[in-house]
Amino acid sequence: MFKKVLIANRGEIAVRIIRACRELGLQTVAVYSKADRQALHVRYADEAYLLGPAPARESYLRIDKIIDIARKSEATAIHPGYGFLAERADFAQACLDNGIAFIGPKPSSIAAMGDKAVARTMVSTAGIPIVPGTEGEGALSNDELLALAPQVGFPLLVKATAGGGGKGMREVRSLEEMPALLNAARREAEASFGDGNVYLEKLLEGARHIEIQILADTHGKVLHLYERECSIQRRHQKLLEESPSPFVGDDDEFRQRLGAVAVRAACSVGYINAGTIEFLVDKDKNFYFLEMNTRLQVEHPVTELVTGIDIVKEQIRIARGRQLRYKQDDIHQKGWAIECRICAEDPYNNFMPSTGRITGTLLPTGPGIRVDTGVYIGFEISTYYDSLISKLIAWGDTRGEAILRMRRALEEYKIIGVRTNIPFHQRLMDSHRFMGGQYDTVFVEQRFSMEAAEEGKVSHPDIAAIAVSLVAHRQTQRAAHIILRNKRDASNWKWLSRWERLRR
Ligand code: MV4
């Protein structure tokens, strides 16, 4: 049974995991790169060790160094978070080979789900619906794929077997354009994953992306924590997630069916720990398995707020061999949760990444608001890692209340020093289509524009100058007032007598 956990990650998710460890009474070990010396996860952990230079290849992706630090610090468990090494079967195996508990699934499950063609075959054998496409696990040549394409039908998608996240994916509308697109997909897959293998799937247009959270213990119990709707995305980067899904709505029969099928998919690979099954859902509520993410996900908090289950603590308990304490019938969705990913990106300039030092922040708080963040005043947003500053999550009794709280929180939230996508989220909260829950995966790219909000872009140096003078004036006044309070003058006596009258 482990007592000390090494967190092989950085940023908000490392902080999130340290908090779960703290609540469970576990010691924590942080690892960090040279760019993260001052980071929150380093300060929050009981111990912290330098991995190496800023680039991830030389720090957060160094399996050898991370295992070495775990041994030296006597951490006997590793939580990988998301990204970096979270879905590397060889890392999970290296942990086990060194007597370290990997807080996640078995290496064999990671490997099976990591190859999208293998995953399709496995879940399909278990009776899970998949999008029609090429079958089997072997590598197919361009000639073989071109011969199979008419059976799959156009339009179709070329997908990388090692893929995920849209890398190495190409839309093909006819046989004529297919050879060039096959080669482009292979080149991109080779560059991204070191594996140029591809397969074909029929293209489903106008679909929504709905995923099911799974928890599975080592005693054979597999539960689902219902759905998350993740269709608000841009170039395969999710921007907002919510639970429940407005598309599933109050169709509980459909909801239970999605959950049951996801549980069956997880069982088909002998899955253990937390995982997510992604489905594509068409307008007629037909759904198809897309892929399984064998890790904790960025958007896990919306499920936590709606089900009341702490997913990270459950992951740790499962890794310690404990049984899940719930039955499926004990798990309910209460209210509604929405998560906005707050990123250092300029929504007025094609979401260009914005770098620089965060010189000030005001965090939203109050009823129904949660902020998961890894940044602090003085933090430098660099190009070494992703642009996620924080996750702003609002919970409400109804979807309407969650949206109103999110609007209120977005107004309160101030981040100074870098540009953020907060104006994008504010605009989204005002969009009628979003309010009505009427959106699919192409909504942001094709039907949503920041243009009507361009006023925010023009700078008014005169107004800025007046605002600065007003703030400076108010601060001087406040300072004067504090000094007066410490002097025995009239205003001070007045203040004292008022205070005494209050106490009487
Ligand atoms: C699809 C699809 C339509 N039809 N597969 C994108 C990333 C990868 N996880 C799978 N993806 C898609 N696969 C078929 N057969 C549309 C997408 C897709 C998508 C999926 C989920 C969330 C956002 C998306 C945005 C564009 C395309």
Coordinates of C-alpha atoms and ligand atoms in Angstrom, one line a residue:
M1 CA 0.0 0.0 0.0
F2 CA 1.6 3.3 -1.1
K3 CA 2.0 6.3 1.2
K4 CA 3.8 8.7 -1.2
V5 CA 2.7 9.6 -4.7
L6 CA 4.9 11.2 -7.5
I7 CA 2.9 13.4 -9.8
A8 CA 4.4 13.2 -13.3
N9 CA 2.8 16.4 -14.6
R10 CA 2.7 20.1 -14.2
G11 CA 0.1 23.0 -14.2
E12 CA -3.4 22.9 -12.9
I13 CA -3.7 19.1 -13.2
A14 CA -0.7 18.5 -11.0
V15 CA -2.2 20.9 -8.4
R16 CA -5.5 19.0 -8.6
I17 CA -3.8 15.7 -8.0
I18 CA -1.8 17.0 -5.1
R19 CA -5.0 18.2 -3.5
A20 CA -6.6 14.7 -3.8
C21 CA -3.4 13.2 -2.2
R22 CA -3.5 15.7 0.6
E23 CA -7.2 14.8 1.4
L24 CA -6.3 11.1 1.5
G25 CA -3.3 11.7 3.8
L26 CA -0.7 10.8 1.2
Q27 CA 2.8 12.4 0.8
T28 CA 3.4 14.1 -2.6
V29 CA 6.4 14.4 -4.8
A30 CA 6.5 17.0 -7.6
V31 CA 8.8 17.0 -10.6
Y32 CA 9.5 20.1 -12.6
S33 CA 11.4 21.6 -15.6
K34 CA 13.6 24.6 -15.4
A35 CA 10.7 26.8 -16.7
D36 CA 8.6 25.7 -13.7
R37 CA 10.9 26.3 -10.8
Q38 CA 8.4 28.7 -9.2
A39 CA 5.3 26.8 -10.3
L40 CA 2.3 26.2 -7.9
H41 CA 2.6 22.4 -8.2
V42 CA 6.2 22.7 -6.9
R43 CA 5.1 24.8 -4.0
Y44 CA 2.1 22.7 -3.1
A45 CA 4.0 19.3 -3.0
D46 CA 5.9 18.0 0.0
E47 CA 9.0 17.5 -2.1
A48 CA 10.0 18.6 -5.6
Y49 CA 12.8 17.5 -7.9
L50 CA 14.2 19.1 -11.0
L51 CA 13.8 17.0 -14.2
G52 CA 15.7 19.1 -16.7
P53 CA 15.4 21.9 -19.3
A54 CA 12.1 23.4 -20.3
P55 CA 11.3 21.4 -23.5
A56 CA 9.0 18.5 -22.5
R57 CA 11.3 16.0 -24.3
E58 CA 14.0 16.8 -21.9
S59 CA 11.8 17.0 -18.8
Y60 CA 8.2 15.8 -18.4
L61 CA 8.7 13.1 -21.1
R62 CA 11.9 11.6 -19.5
I63 CA 10.6 8.2 -18.3
D64 CA 14.1 7.3 -17.0
K65 CA 14.5 10.4 -14.8
I66 CA 11.0 10.2 -13.4
I67 CA 11.4 6.6 -12.4
D68 CA 14.7 7.4 -10.9
I69 CA 13.3 10.3 -8.8
A70 CA 10.4 8.0 -7.6
R71 CA 13.0 5.5 -6.4
K72 CA 15.2 8.1 -4.7
S73 CA 12.2 9.8 -3.0
E74 CA 10.7 6.5 -2.1
A75 CA 7.4 7.3 -3.9
T76 CA 5.8 4.0 -4.6
A77 CA 3.0 5.3 -6.9
I78 CA 2.9 7.6 -9.9
H79 CA -0.1 9.6 -11.2
P80 CA 0.5 10.7 -14.8
G81 CA -2.3 13.3 -15.1
Y82 CA -3.2 14.0 -18.7
G83 CA -1.0 14.6 -21.7
F84 CA 2.8 13.9 -21.5
L85 CA 3.2 10.2 -20.4
A86 CA -0.4 9.5 -19.4
E87 CA -1.2 7.3 -22.4
R88 CA 2.2 5.6 -22.9
A89 CA 2.0 1.9 -22.3
D90 CA 5.8 1.8 -22.0
F91 CA 5.7 4.3 -19.1
A92 CA 3.0 2.3 -17.2
Q93 CA 5.0 -0.8 -17.8
A94 CA 8.2 0.9 -16.6
C95 CA 6.4 1.8 -13.3
L96 CA 5.3 -1.8 -12.7
D97 CA 8.8 -3.2 -13.6
N98 CA 10.2 -0.9 -10.8
G99 CA 7.6 -1.9 -8.2
I100 CA 5.7 1.4 -8.6
A101 CA 1.9 1.5 -8.7
F102 CA 0.7 3.3 -11.9
I103 CA -2.4 5.3 -11.0
G104 CA -4.2 4.4 -14.2
P105 CA -5.1 1.4 -16.4
K106 CA -3.0 -1.7 -17.2
P107 CA -0.3 -1.2 -20.0
S108 CA -2.2 -3.7 -22.2
S109 CA -5.4 -1.5 -22.0
I110 CA -3.5 1.6 -22.9
A111 CA -1.8 -0.2 -25.9
A112 CA -5.1 -1.7 -27.1
M113 CA -7.0 1.6 -27.0
G114 CA -3.9 3.5 -28.3
D115 CA -4.1 1.7 -31.7
K116 CA -7.5 3.0 -33.1
A117 CA -7.8 0.0 -35.5
V118 CA -7.2 -2.5 -32.7
A119 CA -9.7 -0.6 -30.4
R120 CA -12.4 -0.7 -33.2
T121 CA -12.0 -4.4 -33.6
M122 CA -12.1 -5.1 -29.9
V123 CA -15.2 -3.1 -29.0
S124 CA -16.9 -4.1 -32.2
T125 CA -16.4 -7.8 -31.3
A126 CA -18.1 -7.0 -27.9
G127 CA -21.1 -5.7 -29.9
I128 CA -20.4 -2.0 -29.6
P129 CA -21.5 0.0 -32.7
I130 CA -18.6 1.5 -34.6
V131 CA -18.6 3.9 -37.7
P132 CA -18.5 1.7 -40.8
G133 CA -15.0 1.5 -42.2
T134 CA -12.1 -0.8 -42.9
E135 CA -11.8 -3.8 -40.6
G136 CA -8.9 -5.7 -39.1
E137 CA -5.7 -4.6 -37.4
G138 CA -3.0 -5.2 -40.0
A139 CA -1.4 -2.4 -42.0
L140 CA -3.1 -1.7 -45.3
S141 CA -1.3 -0.4 -48.4
N142 CA -2.5 2.5 -50.5
D143 CA -3.7 0.1 -53.2
E144 CA -5.7 -1.9 -50.7
L145 CA -7.3 1.2 -49.2
L146 CA -8.2 2.6 -52.6
A147 CA -9.9 -0.7 -53.4
L148 CA -11.8 -0.7 -50.1
A149 CA -12.9 3.0 -50.3
P150 CA -15.9 2.6 -52.6
Q151 CA -17.4 0.0 -50.1
V152 CA -16.9 2.4 -47.2
G153 CA -18.5 5.1 -49.4
F154 CA -17.7 8.8 -49.8
P155 CA -17.3 11.2 -48.1
L156 CA -14.9 9.3 -45.9
L157 CA -12.1 10.0 -43.4
V158 CA -8.6 8.7 -43.5
K159 CA -7.5 8.3 -39.9
A160 CA -4.1 7.5 -38.3
T161 CA -4.2 4.2 -36.3
A162 CA -1.9 5.8 -33.8
G163 CA -4.0 9.0 -33.9
G164 CA -6.5 10.8 -31.8
G165 CA -7.1 14.5 -31.6
G166 CA -7.5 14.9 -35.3
K167 CA -3.8 14.5 -36.2
G168 CA -3.2 12.5 -39.4
M169 CA -6.9 12.8 -40.3
R170 CA -8.1 13.8 -43.9
E171 CA -11.6 14.2 -45.3
V172 CA -11.9 12.5 -48.8
R173 CA -14.8 13.4 -51.1
S174 CA -13.9 11.3 -54.1
L175 CA -11.6 8.4 -55.3
E176 CA -9.6 10.8 -57.5
E177 CA -8.4 13.0 -54.6
M178 CA -7.7 10.1 -52.3
P179 CA -4.1 9.1 -53.3
A180 CA -2.7 12.5 -52.4
L181 CA -4.7 12.8 -49.2
L182 CA -3.6 9.3 -48.1
N183 CA 0.0 10.3 -48.5
A184 CA -0.6 13.6 -46.6
A185 CA -2.3 11.7 -43.7
R186 CA 0.5 9.2 -43.6
R187 CA 3.2 11.9 -43.6
E188 CA 1.4 13.8 -40.8
A189 CA 0.9 10.6 -38.7
E190 CA 4.6 9.7 -39.2
A191 CA 5.7 13.1 -38.0
S192 CA 3.4 13.2 -35.0
F193 CA 3.4 9.6 -33.8
G194 CA 6.3 7.9 -35.7
D195 CA 3.7 5.6 -37.3
G196 CA 2.3 6.3 -40.7
N197 CA -0.4 3.6 -40.6
V198 CA -3.9 4.7 -41.5
Y199 CA -7.5 3.2 -41.9
L200 CA -10.8 4.5 -43.3
E201 CA -14.1 5.4 -41.8
K202 CA -17.3 6.8 -43.3
L203 CA -17.5 10.5 -42.5
L204 CA -20.4 11.4 -40.2
E205 CA -21.5 15.0 -40.8
G206 CA -23.2 17.3 -38.3
A207 CA -22.5 14.9 -35.4
R208 CA -22.1 15.8 -31.8
H209 CA -19.3 14.6 -29.5
I210 CA -20.6 13.0 -26.3
E211 CA -18.4 11.1 -24.0
I212 CA -19.0 8.8 -21.0
Q213 CA -16.9 8.8 -17.8
I214 CA -16.0 5.3 -16.5
L215 CA -14.7 4.1 -13.2
A216 CA -13.6 0.5 -12.9
D217 CA -12.0 -1.2 -9.8
T218 CA -9.8 -4.2 -9.5
H219 CA -12.7 -6.3 -8.2
G220 CA -14.6 -6.4 -11.5
K221 CA -16.9 -3.5 -10.8
V222 CA -17.4 -1.1 -13.7
L223 CA -19.5 2.0 -13.3
H224 CA -20.3 5.0 -15.5
L225 CA -20.7 8.6 -14.3
Y226 CA -22.9 9.6 -17.2
E227 CA -22.1 11.9 -20.1
R228 CA -20.2 15.1 -21.0
E229 CA -21.0 17.1 -24.1
C230 CA -17.8 18.3 -25.8
S231 CA -18.9 19.6 -29.2
I232 CA -17.8 23.2 -28.6
Q233 CA -14.3 23.0 -30.0
R234 CA -12.0 24.6 -32.5
R235 CA -9.4 22.7 -34.6
H236 CA -9.8 19.7 -32.2
Q237 CA -9.1 21.9 -29.2
K238 CA -12.1 21.6 -26.8
L239 CA -13.1 25.1 -25.5
L240 CA -16.1 24.2 -23.3
E241 CA -17.7 21.1 -21.9
E242 CA -20.9 20.5 -20.0
S243 CA -22.7 17.8 -18.2
P244 CA -25.5 16.7 -18.7
S245 CA -25.6 17.0 -22.5
P246 CA -28.3 19.3 -23.7
F247 CA -28.7 17.0 -26.7
V248 CA -29.4 13.9 -24.5
G249 CA -31.7 16.3 -22.4
D250 CA -34.3 14.4 -20.5
D251 CA -34.2 11.3 -22.6
D252 CA -33.1 9.0 -19.7
E253 CA -33.6 5.9 -21.7
F254 CA -31.0 7.1 -24.3
R255 CA -28.7 8.2 -21.5
Q256 CA -28.8 4.8 -19.8
R257 CA -28.2 3.1 -23.1
L258 CA -25.1 5.3 -23.8
G259 CA -23.8 4.5 -20.3
A260 CA -24.4 0.8 -20.5
V261 CA -22.7 0.6 -23.9
A262 CA -19.7 2.5 -22.6
V263 CA -19.4 0.1 -19.6
R264 CA -19.4 -2.8 -22.1
A265 CA -16.7 -1.2 -24.2
A266 CA -14.5 -0.7 -21.0
C267 CA -15.1 -4.4 -20.0
S268 CA -14.0 -5.6 -23.5
V269 CA -10.4 -4.5 -22.7
G270 CA -10.5 -5.5 -19.0
Y271 CA -10.3 -1.8 -18.1
I272 CA -9.3 -0.7 -14.7
N273 CA -9.3 2.9 -13.2
A274 CA -10.8 6.0 -14.7
G275 CA -11.4 6.2 -18.5
T276 CA -13.6 7.9 -21.1
I277 CA -15.5 6.4 -24.0
E278 CA -16.0 9.0 -26.8
F279 CA -19.1 8.6 -29.1
L280 CA -20.2 10.4 -32.2
V281 CA -23.9 10.9 -32.0
D282 CA -26.0 11.8 -35.1
K283 CA -29.2 13.9 -35.1
D284 CA -31.3 10.7 -34.9
K285 CA -29.6 9.6 -31.7
N286 CA -27.6 6.8 -33.5
F287 CA -24.2 6.6 -31.7
Y288 CA -20.9 5.1 -32.6
F289 CA -17.7 4.4 -30.6
L290 CA -14.9 6.8 -31.6
E291 CA -12.1 6.1 -29.2
M292 CA -11.4 5.5 -25.6
N293 CA -9.2 7.9 -23.6
T294 CA -7.3 5.8 -21.0
R295 CA -6.6 8.7 -18.7
L296 CA -8.0 11.4 -16.4
Q297 CA -9.4 14.1 -18.7
V298 CA -9.1 17.9 -18.6
E299 CA -12.9 18.2 -18.4
H300 CA -13.4 15.7 -15.4
P301 CA -14.6 18.5 -13.1
V302 CA -18.0 18.9 -14.7
T303 CA -18.7 15.3 -13.9
E304 CA -17.5 15.7 -10.4
L305 CA -19.8 18.7 -9.8
V306 CA -22.8 16.9 -11.2
T307 CA -22.3 13.5 -9.6
G308 CA -20.6 14.6 -6.4
I309 CA -17.8 12.0 -7.0
D310 CA -14.2 13.0 -6.6
I311 CA -12.7 11.2 -9.7
V312 CA -9.1 11.7 -8.7
K313 CA -9.6 10.3 -5.2
E314 CA -11.4 7.4 -6.8
Q315 CA -8.5 6.8 -9.1
I316 CA -6.1 6.6 -6.1
R317 CA -8.4 4.4 -4.1
I318 CA -8.7 2.0 -7.1
A319 CA -4.9 1.9 -7.5
R320 CA -4.7 1.0 -3.8
G321 CA -7.0 -2.0 -4.5
R322 CA -10.1 -0.6 -2.8
Q323 CA -13.6 -1.5 -4.0
L324 CA -15.8 1.2 -5.5
R325 CA -18.3 2.1 -2.7
Y326 CA -21.2 2.7 -5.0
K327 CA -23.6 0.7 -7.1
Q328 CA -24.7 2.1 -10.5
D329 CA -28.1 3.0 -9.0
D330 CA -26.4 5.2 -6.3
I331 CA -25.0 7.5 -9.0
H332 CA -27.2 10.4 -10.1
Q333 CA -26.8 13.6 -12.0
K334 CA -27.7 16.6 -9.9
G335 CA -28.0 20.0 -11.5
W336 CA -25.8 21.2 -14.4
A337 CA -22.1 22.0 -14.8
I338 CA -20.3 23.9 -17.5
E339 CA -16.5 24.3 -17.9
C340 CA -14.8 27.1 -19.8
R341 CA -11.1 26.5 -20.7
I342 CA -9.4 29.8 -20.1
C343 CA -6.4 30.0 -22.4
A344 CA -3.7 32.5 -23.2
E345 CA -5.0 33.1 -26.7
D346 CA -6.3 36.1 -28.5
P347 CA -9.8 35.4 -29.7
Y348 CA -9.8 38.7 -31.8
N349 CA -6.7 37.5 -33.6
N350 CA -7.5 34.0 -34.8
F351 CA -6.8 32.5 -31.3
M352 CA -3.1 33.3 -31.7
P353 CA -1.2 32.1 -28.5
S354 CA -0.3 34.9 -26.3
T355 CA 2.8 34.8 -24.2
G356 CA 4.1 36.9 -21.3
R357 CA 4.1 37.3 -17.6
I358 CA 0.9 37.3 -15.6
T359 CA 1.1 40.5 -13.6
G360 CA -2.3 40.4 -11.9
T361 CA -5.3 38.1 -11.5
L362 CA -8.7 38.4 -9.8
L363 CA -10.3 35.0 -9.4
P364 CA -14.1 34.6 -9.5
T365 CA -15.5 32.9 -6.4
G366 CA -18.9 32.6 -4.7
P367 CA -21.9 30.2 -5.1
G368 CA -21.4 27.4 -7.7
I369 CA -18.0 28.5 -8.9
R370 CA -14.8 26.4 -9.0
V371 CA -11.5 27.5 -10.6
D372 CA -8.7 24.9 -11.2
T373 CA -5.5 26.8 -12.0
G374 CA -1.8 26.3 -11.9
V375 CA -0.8 29.9 -12.5
Y376 CA -0.1 32.8 -10.1
I377 CA 1.1 36.4 -10.3
G378 CA 4.6 36.4 -11.8
F379 CA 4.0 33.2 -13.8
E380 CA 5.4 33.3 -17.3
I381 CA 3.2 31.8 -20.1
S382 CA 5.8 30.3 -22.4
T383 CA 5.5 28.4 -25.7
Y384 CA 7.0 25.2 -24.1
Y385 CA 3.6 23.9 -22.9
D386 CA -0.1 24.3 -23.7
S387 CA -1.9 27.6 -23.3
L388 CA -4.3 26.5 -20.6
I389 CA -4.3 29.1 -17.8
S390 CA -7.2 27.6 -15.8
K391 CA -10.5 25.9 -16.0
L392 CA -13.5 27.9 -14.8
I393 CA -16.4 25.6 -13.8
A394 CA -19.9 26.8 -12.9
W395 CA -22.5 24.6 -11.3
G396 CA -26.2 25.4 -11.1
D397 CA -29.5 23.7 -10.3
T398 CA -30.5 24.1 -13.9
R399 CA -28.6 24.8 -17.2
G400 CA -29.9 28.3 -17.1
E401 CA -28.5 28.9 -13.6
A402 CA -25.2 27.4 -14.6
I403 CA -25.0 29.8 -17.6
L404 CA -25.9 32.8 -15.5
R405 CA -23.3 31.9 -12.9
M406 CA -20.7 31.4 -15.7
R407 CA -21.5 34.8 -17.1
R408 CA -21.1 36.4 -13.7
A409 CA -17.8 34.6 -13.1
L410 CA -16.4 35.5 -16.5
E411 CA -17.1 39.2 -15.7
E412 CA -15.4 38.9 -12.3
Y413 CA -12.3 37.1 -13.7
K414 CA -9.4 39.4 -14.4
I415 CA -6.2 38.3 -15.9
I416 CA -3.5 40.9 -16.6
G417 CA -0.4 40.5 -18.6
V418 CA -1.5 38.1 -21.4
R419 CA -4.5 38.1 -23.7
T420 CA -7.1 35.4 -22.9
N421 CA -10.1 33.8 -24.5
I422 CA -12.5 35.2 -21.8
P423 CA -14.2 37.5 -24.4
F424 CA -14.8 34.4 -26.6
H425 CA -16.6 32.6 -23.7
Q426 CA -18.6 35.7 -22.8
R427 CA -19.8 35.9 -26.4
L428 CA -20.6 32.2 -26.4
M429 CA -22.7 32.6 -23.2
D430 CA -24.7 35.3 -25.1
S431 CA -25.2 33.2 -28.3
H432 CA -28.8 32.1 -28.8
R433 CA -27.7 28.8 -30.3
F434 CA -25.5 28.0 -27.3
M435 CA -28.3 29.0 -24.9
G436 CA -30.6 26.7 -26.7
G437 CA -28.1 23.9 -26.7
Q438 CA -28.2 23.7 -30.5
Y439 CA -24.6 23.2 -31.5
D440 CA -22.5 20.5 -33.1
T441 CA -18.7 20.0 -33.6
V442 CA -18.5 22.6 -36.4
F443 CA -20.5 25.3 -34.6
V444 CA -17.6 27.5 -33.5
E445 CA -15.7 27.1 -36.8
Q446 CA -18.7 27.7 -39.1
R447 CA -21.4 29.5 -37.3
F448 CA -19.8 31.6 -34.7
S449 CA -17.9 34.8 -35.1
M450 CA -16.2 37.3 -32.8
E451 CA -16.7 40.0 -35.4
A452 CA -19.7 41.7 -33.8
A453 CA -17.7 42.0 -30.7
E454 CA -14.9 43.9 -32.4
E455 CA -15.5 47.1 -30.4
G456 CA -13.5 45.5 -27.6
K457 CA -10.5 45.5 -30.0
V458 CA -10.2 49.2 -30.7
S459 CA -8.0 50.9 -28.1
H460 CA -9.0 54.2 -26.6
P461 CA -5.8 55.7 -25.1
D462 CA -7.7 58.7 -23.8
I463 CA -10.2 56.6 -21.9
A464 CA -7.4 54.4 -20.6
A465 CA -5.6 57.5 -19.3
I466 CA -8.6 58.7 -17.5
A467 CA -9.3 55.3 -16.0
V468 CA -5.7 55.1 -14.7
S469 CA -5.9 58.6 -13.1
L470 CA -9.2 57.6 -11.4
V471 CA -7.7 54.4 -10.0
A472 CA -4.6 56.3 -8.8
H473 CA -6.7 59.0 -7.2
R474 CA -8.8 56.4 -5.3
Q475 CA -5.8 54.6 -4.1
T476 CA -4.3 57.9 -2.7
Q477 CA -7.6 58.6 -0.9
R478 CA -7.7 55.2 0.6
A479 CA -4.1 55.5 1.8
A480 CA -4.9 59.0 3.3
H481 CA -7.9 57.5 5.1
I482 CA -5.8 54.7 6.7
I483 CA -3.2 57.3 7.9
L484 CA -6.0 59.4 9.4
R485 CA -7.4 56.4 11.4
N486 CA -4.1 56.1 13.3
K487 CA -4.1 59.8 14.2
R488 CA -6.1 61.2 17.1
D489 CA -8.1 63.6 15.0
A490 CA -11.9 64.2 14.6
S491 CA -12.5 61.7 11.9
N492 CA -10.8 59.0 14.0
W493 CA -13.0 59.9 17.1
K494 CA -16.0 59.8 14.9
W495 CA -15.1 56.4 13.7
L496 CA -14.5 55.1 17.2
S497 CA -17.8 56.4 18.6
R498 CA -19.7 54.8 15.7
W499 CA -17.9 51.6 16.5
E500 CA -18.8 51.8 20.2
R501 CA -22.4 52.6 19.4
L502 CA -22.4 49.4 17.3
R503 CA -21.1 47.3 20.2
R504 CA -23.6 48.6 22.8
Ligands
MV4_1 C1 -15.0 11.4 -37.0 C2 -15.9 12.5 -37.4 C3 -16.9 12.2 -38.3 N1 -17.0 10.9 -38.8 N2 -15.2 10.2 -37.5 C4 -11.9 14.1 -34.7 C5 -10.8 13.7 -33.8 C6 -10.9 12.3 -33.5 N3 -11.0 12.0 -32.1 C7 -12.1 11.8 -34.3 N4 -12.7 13.0 -34.9 C8 -13.8 12.9 -35.7 N5 -14.0 11.6 -36.2 C9 -16.2 10.0 -38.4 N6 -16.3 8.7 -38.9 C10 -15.7 13.8 -36.9 C11 -14.6 13.9 -36.0 C12 -14.5 15.3 -35.6 C13 -14.6 15.6 -34.2 C14 -14.9 14.6 -33.3 C15 -15.0 14.9 -31.9 C16 -14.9 16.3 -31.5 C17 -14.6 17.2 -32.4 C18 -14.5 16.9 -33.8 C19 -14.2 17.9 -34.7 C20 -14.1 17.6 -36.0 C21 -14.2 16.3 -36.4

